[in-house]
């Protein structure tokens, strides 16, 4: 199983990090060892003093495919989820400055929270899904898939030009604005509409 992540997919988040708007989606991967095990707390790694939460809509691939046309992309997934792309922002900034890959900042153990999945039939359109993240009961990030720069089916088309998608692969579709630092004892709870999808304790 692999995790393919999309960076810079929401205009307001690009602005808050002072990034350039990309011509193509920015892709990076997380290894399978980055998945935070169910019911486990997230431990802030000792190499960072500025770990950020990034709440993101997830897509679970159900069929092998490459060079998938966006017209047929909907046949490759049945379930939509929500997760967190934990990011050691201090380390990522250093790597970015030097033009180095981001893996150490985004692929470390526990950096991928994968919440529950909902059948896509529960939604009128996957391009109009409301989601938000609460930190200690207060909403810190809010998004809707309608404002993604690249929609889910376009992402599948783009990603599958480079990487064969396999059953069980998960796509992190990028974060909306409002990212911020986590501290010990924080509780992060993710929602699609008003349904709780995950709740994580930070240590
Ligand atoms: Zn992200």
CSV table of C-alpha atoms and ligand atoms in Angstrom, one decimal:
chain,number,residue,atom,x,y,z
A,1,UNK,CA,0.0,0.0,0.0
A,2,UNK,CA,1.3,3.4,-0.8
A,3,UNK,CA,0.2,6.9,0.2
A,4,UNK,CA,0.3,9.6,-2.5
A,5,UNK,CA,-0.1,13.2,-1.2
A,6,UNK,CA,-1.0,16.3,-3.1
A,7,UNK,CA,0.5,19.6,-2.0
A,8,UNK,CA,-0.9,23.1,-2.8
A,9,UNK,CA,-4.4,22.2,-3.8
A,10,UNK,CA,-6.2,25.0,-2.1
A,11,UNK,CA,-5.5,28.7,-3.0
A,12,UNK,CA,-5.8,30.1,0.5
A,13,UNK,CA,-3.4,27.6,1.9
A,14,UNK,CA,-0.8,28.4,-0.8
A,15,UNK,CA,-1.1,32.0,0.2
A,16,UNK,CA,-0.7,31.4,4.0
A,17,UNK,CA,2.6,29.5,3.4
A,18,UNK,CA,3.7,32.1,0.8
A,19,UNK,CA,4.1,29.4,-1.9
A,20,UNK,CA,3.8,29.8,-5.6
A,21,UNK,CA,0.7,28.5,-7.3
A,22,UNK,CA,1.9,25.4,-9.2
A,23,UNK,CA,1.1,24.7,-12.9
A,24,UNK,CA,0.7,21.0,-12.0
A,25,UNK,CA,-0.3,19.3,-8.8
A,26,UNK,CA,2.6,18.9,-6.3
A,27,UNK,CA,3.0,15.2,-5.4
A,28,UNK,CA,4.9,13.5,-2.6
A,29,UNK,CA,4.6,10.1,-0.9
A,30,UNK,CA,4.4,8.8,2.6
A,31,UNK,CA,5.7,5.3,3.4
A,32,UNK,CA,3.3,2.7,4.9
A,33,UNK,CA,5.2,3.0,8.2
A,34,UNK,CA,3.9,6.6,8.5
A,35,UNK,CA,0.4,5.4,9.2
A,36,UNK,CA,-0.7,6.2,12.8
A,37,UNK,CA,-2.1,2.9,14.2
A,38,UNK,CA,-5.7,3.0,15.2
A,39,UNK,CA,-6.4,4.3,18.7
A,40,UNK,CA,-2.8,5.3,19.2
A,41,UNK,CA,-1.8,8.8,20.2
A,42,UNK,CA,0.4,11.0,18.0
A,43,UNK,CA,3.8,11.5,19.5
A,44,UNK,CA,5.6,14.8,18.5
A,45,UNK,CA,8.9,13.6,17.1
A,46,UNK,CA,12.0,14.9,18.9
A,47,UNK,CA,13.5,16.4,15.7
A,48,UNK,CA,10.8,19.0,15.4
A,49,UNK,CA,9.5,21.8,17.5
A,50,UNK,CA,6.9,22.9,15.0
A,51,UNK,CA,4.7,20.0,13.8
A,52,UNK,CA,1.6,21.2,12.0
A,53,UNK,CA,-1.8,19.5,11.4
A,54,UNK,CA,-3.1,19.5,7.9
A,55,UNK,CA,-6.6,18.0,7.6
A,56,UNK,CA,-7.3,16.4,4.2
A,57,UNK,CA,-10.0,14.5,2.3
A,58,UNK,CA,-8.7,10.9,1.5
A,59,UNK,CA,-9.6,8.7,-1.5
A,60,UNK,CA,-9.2,4.9,-1.2
A,61,UNK,CA,-8.3,3.2,-4.5
A,62,UNK,CA,-10.2,0.0,-5.2
A,63,UNK,CA,-8.9,-1.1,-8.6
A,64,UNK,CA,-5.5,-1.3,-10.2
A,65,UNK,CA,-5.0,1.3,-13.0
A,66,UNK,CA,-2.5,3.5,-14.8
A,67,UNK,CA,-3.0,6.3,-17.3
A,68,UNK,CA,-6.6,6.7,-16.1
A,69,UNK,CA,-8.7,9.2,-18.0
A,70,UNK,CA,-10.6,11.6,-15.7
A,71,UNK,CA,-13.8,10.4,-17.3
A,72,UNK,CA,-13.3,6.9,-15.9
A,73,UNK,CA,-11.5,7.9,-12.6
A,74,UNK,CA,-14.8,7.5,-10.6
A,75,UNK,CA,-14.6,3.7,-11.3
A,76,UNK,CA,-11.4,3.5,-9.3
A,77,UNK,CA,-12.7,4.5,-5.9
A,78,UNK,CA,-15.8,3.8,-3.8
A,79,UNK,CA,-14.8,5.4,-0.5
A,80,UNK,CA,-14.0,8.8,0.8
A,81,UNK,CA,-12.2,9.4,4.1
A,82,UNK,CA,-10.5,12.1,6.1
A,83,UNK,CA,-7.1,12.2,7.7
A,84,UNK,CA,-4.2,14.4,8.8
A,85,UNK,CA,-0.9,15.0,6.9
A,86,UNK,CA,1.3,15.8,9.9
A,87,UNK,CA,4.2,18.0,8.8
A,88,UNK,CA,7.3,19.0,10.7
A,89,UNK,CA,7.1,22.5,9.3
A,90,UNK,CA,10.5,23.7,10.6
A,91,UNK,CA,12.3,20.7,9.0
A,92,UNK,CA,10.2,21.1,5.8
A,93,UNK,CA,11.2,24.8,5.5
A,94,UNK,CA,14.9,23.9,5.7
A,95,UNK,CA,14.5,21.2,3.1
A,96,UNK,CA,12.5,23.4,0.8
A,97,UNK,CA,15.1,26.2,1.0
A,98,UNK,CA,17.8,23.7,-0.2
A,99,UNK,CA,15.5,22.2,-2.8
A,100,UNK,CA,15.7,18.8,-1.0
A,101,UNK,CA,12.9,16.2,-0.9
A,102,UNK,CA,10.3,16.6,1.9
A,103,UNK,CA,10.1,13.0,3.1
A,104,UNK,CA,11.8,13.5,6.5
A,105,UNK,CA,9.3,16.2,7.3
A,106,UNK,CA,6.2,14.4,6.1
A,107,UNK,CA,6.9,10.7,6.0
A,108,UNK,CA,8.0,10.0,9.6
A,109,UNK,CA,6.4,7.4,11.8
A,110,UNK,CA,2.8,8.5,12.7
A,111,UNK,CA,2.7,11.3,10.2
A,112,UNK,CA,-0.3,9.9,8.4
A,113,UNK,CA,-3.7,9.8,10.2
A,114,UNK,CA,-6.2,7.7,8.3
A,115,UNK,CA,-9.7,8.0,9.7
A,116,UNK,CA,-12.8,6.1,8.8
A,117,UNK,CA,-14.1,5.9,5.2
A,118,UNK,CA,-17.6,6.7,4.0
A,119,UNK,CA,-19.1,5.2,0.8
A,120,UNK,CA,-19.1,7.8,-1.9
A,121,UNK,CA,-22.7,7.0,-2.6
A,122,UNK,CA,-23.4,8.9,0.7
A,123,UNK,CA,-22.6,12.2,-1.2
A,124,UNK,CA,-24.5,13.9,-3.9
A,125,UNK,CA,-21.1,14.8,-5.5
A,126,UNK,CA,-17.6,14.1,-4.4
A,127,UNK,CA,-16.9,17.7,-5.6
A,128,UNK,CA,-19.0,19.1,-2.8
A,129,UNK,CA,-17.9,17.6,0.5
A,130,UNK,CA,-17.7,19.7,3.6
A,131,UNK,CA,-15.1,18.9,6.2
A,132,UNK,CA,-13.5,20.5,9.2
A,133,UNK,CA,-10.9,19.9,11.9
A,134,UNK,CA,-11.4,20.8,15.6
A,135,UNK,CA,-8.5,21.3,18.0
A,136,UNK,CA,-9.6,20.9,21.6
A,137,UNK,CA,-13.2,21.5,20.5
A,138,UNK,CA,-12.6,24.6,18.4
A,139,UNK,CA,-12.7,24.6,14.6
A,140,UNK,CA,-9.3,25.4,13.2
A,141,UNK,CA,-9.6,24.3,9.6
A,142,UNK,CA,-12.6,24.2,7.3
A,143,UNK,CA,-12.8,23.1,3.7
A,144,UNK,CA,-15.0,21.9,0.8
A,145,UNK,CA,-13.8,19.8,-2.1
A,146,UNK,CA,-15.5,22.3,-4.4
A,147,UNK,CA,-12.6,24.7,-3.8
A,148,UNK,CA,-9.8,22.3,-4.6
A,149,UNK,CA,-7.6,23.5,-7.5
A,150,UNK,CA,-7.6,19.9,-8.9
A,151,UNK,CA,-10.7,17.8,-8.2
A,152,UNK,CA,-10.5,14.2,-7.2
A,153,UNK,CA,-11.0,12.7,-10.7
A,154,UNK,CA,-8.4,15.1,-12.1
A,155,UNK,CA,-5.9,14.1,-9.4
A,156,UNK,CA,-6.4,10.4,-10.3
A,157,UNK,CA,-5.8,11.2,-13.9
A,158,UNK,CA,-2.6,13.1,-13.1
A,159,UNK,CA,-1.2,10.8,-10.4
A,160,UNK,CA,-1.8,7.6,-12.6
A,161,UNK,CA,0.4,9.1,-15.3
A,162,UNK,CA,3.4,8.6,-13.0
A,163,UNK,CA,2.4,5.9,-10.5
A,164,UNK,CA,0.3,2.8,-11.1
A,165,UNK,CA,-2.6,2.9,-8.6
A,166,UNK,CA,-3.2,-0.3,-6.7
A,167,UNK,CA,-6.0,-1.6,-4.5
A,168,UNK,CA,-5.8,0.0,-1.1
A,169,UNK,CA,-3.6,2.9,-2.1
A,170,UNK,CA,-4.7,6.2,-0.4
A,171,UNK,CA,-4.6,9.7,-1.9
A,172,UNK,CA,-4.3,12.7,0.5
A,173,UNK,CA,-5.9,15.4,-1.6
A,174,UNK,CA,-4.3,18.5,0.0
A,175,UNK,CA,-5.2,20.8,2.9
A,176,UNK,CA,-7.2,24.0,3.1
A,177,UNK,CA,-6.0,27.0,5.0
A,178,UNK,CA,-5.8,27.2,8.8
A,179,UNK,CA,-2.8,24.8,9.4
A,180,UNK,CA,-1.2,25.2,12.7
A,181,UNK,CA,1.1,23.8,15.4
A,182,UNK,CA,0.2,20.9,17.7
A,183,UNK,CA,1.1,20.8,21.3
A,184,UNK,CA,1.2,18.0,23.9
A,185,UNK,CA,-2.3,17.2,25.2
A,186,UNK,CA,-4.1,18.6,22.1
A,187,UNK,CA,-7.0,16.6,20.8
A,188,UNK,CA,-7.6,16.7,17.1
A,189,UNK,CA,-11.0,15.7,15.8
A,190,UNK,CA,-12.0,15.5,12.1
A,191,UNK,CA,-15.4,15.7,10.6
A,192,UNK,CA,-17.0,15.2,7.3
A,193,UNK,CA,-20.2,17.2,7.4
A,194,UNK,CA,-21.2,16.6,11.1
A,195,UNK,CA,-19.9,13.0,11.3
A,196,UNK,CA,-16.9,12.4,13.4
A,197,UNK,CA,-14.2,10.6,11.3
A,198,UNK,CA,-11.3,10.5,13.7
A,199,UNK,CA,-10.1,11.8,17.0
A,200,UNK,CA,-6.4,11.8,17.9
A,201,UNK,CA,-4.6,12.7,21.1
A,202,UNK,CA,-1.2,14.4,20.9
A,203,UNK,CA,1.6,13.5,23.2
B,1,LIG,ZN1,-0.8,18.1,3.1
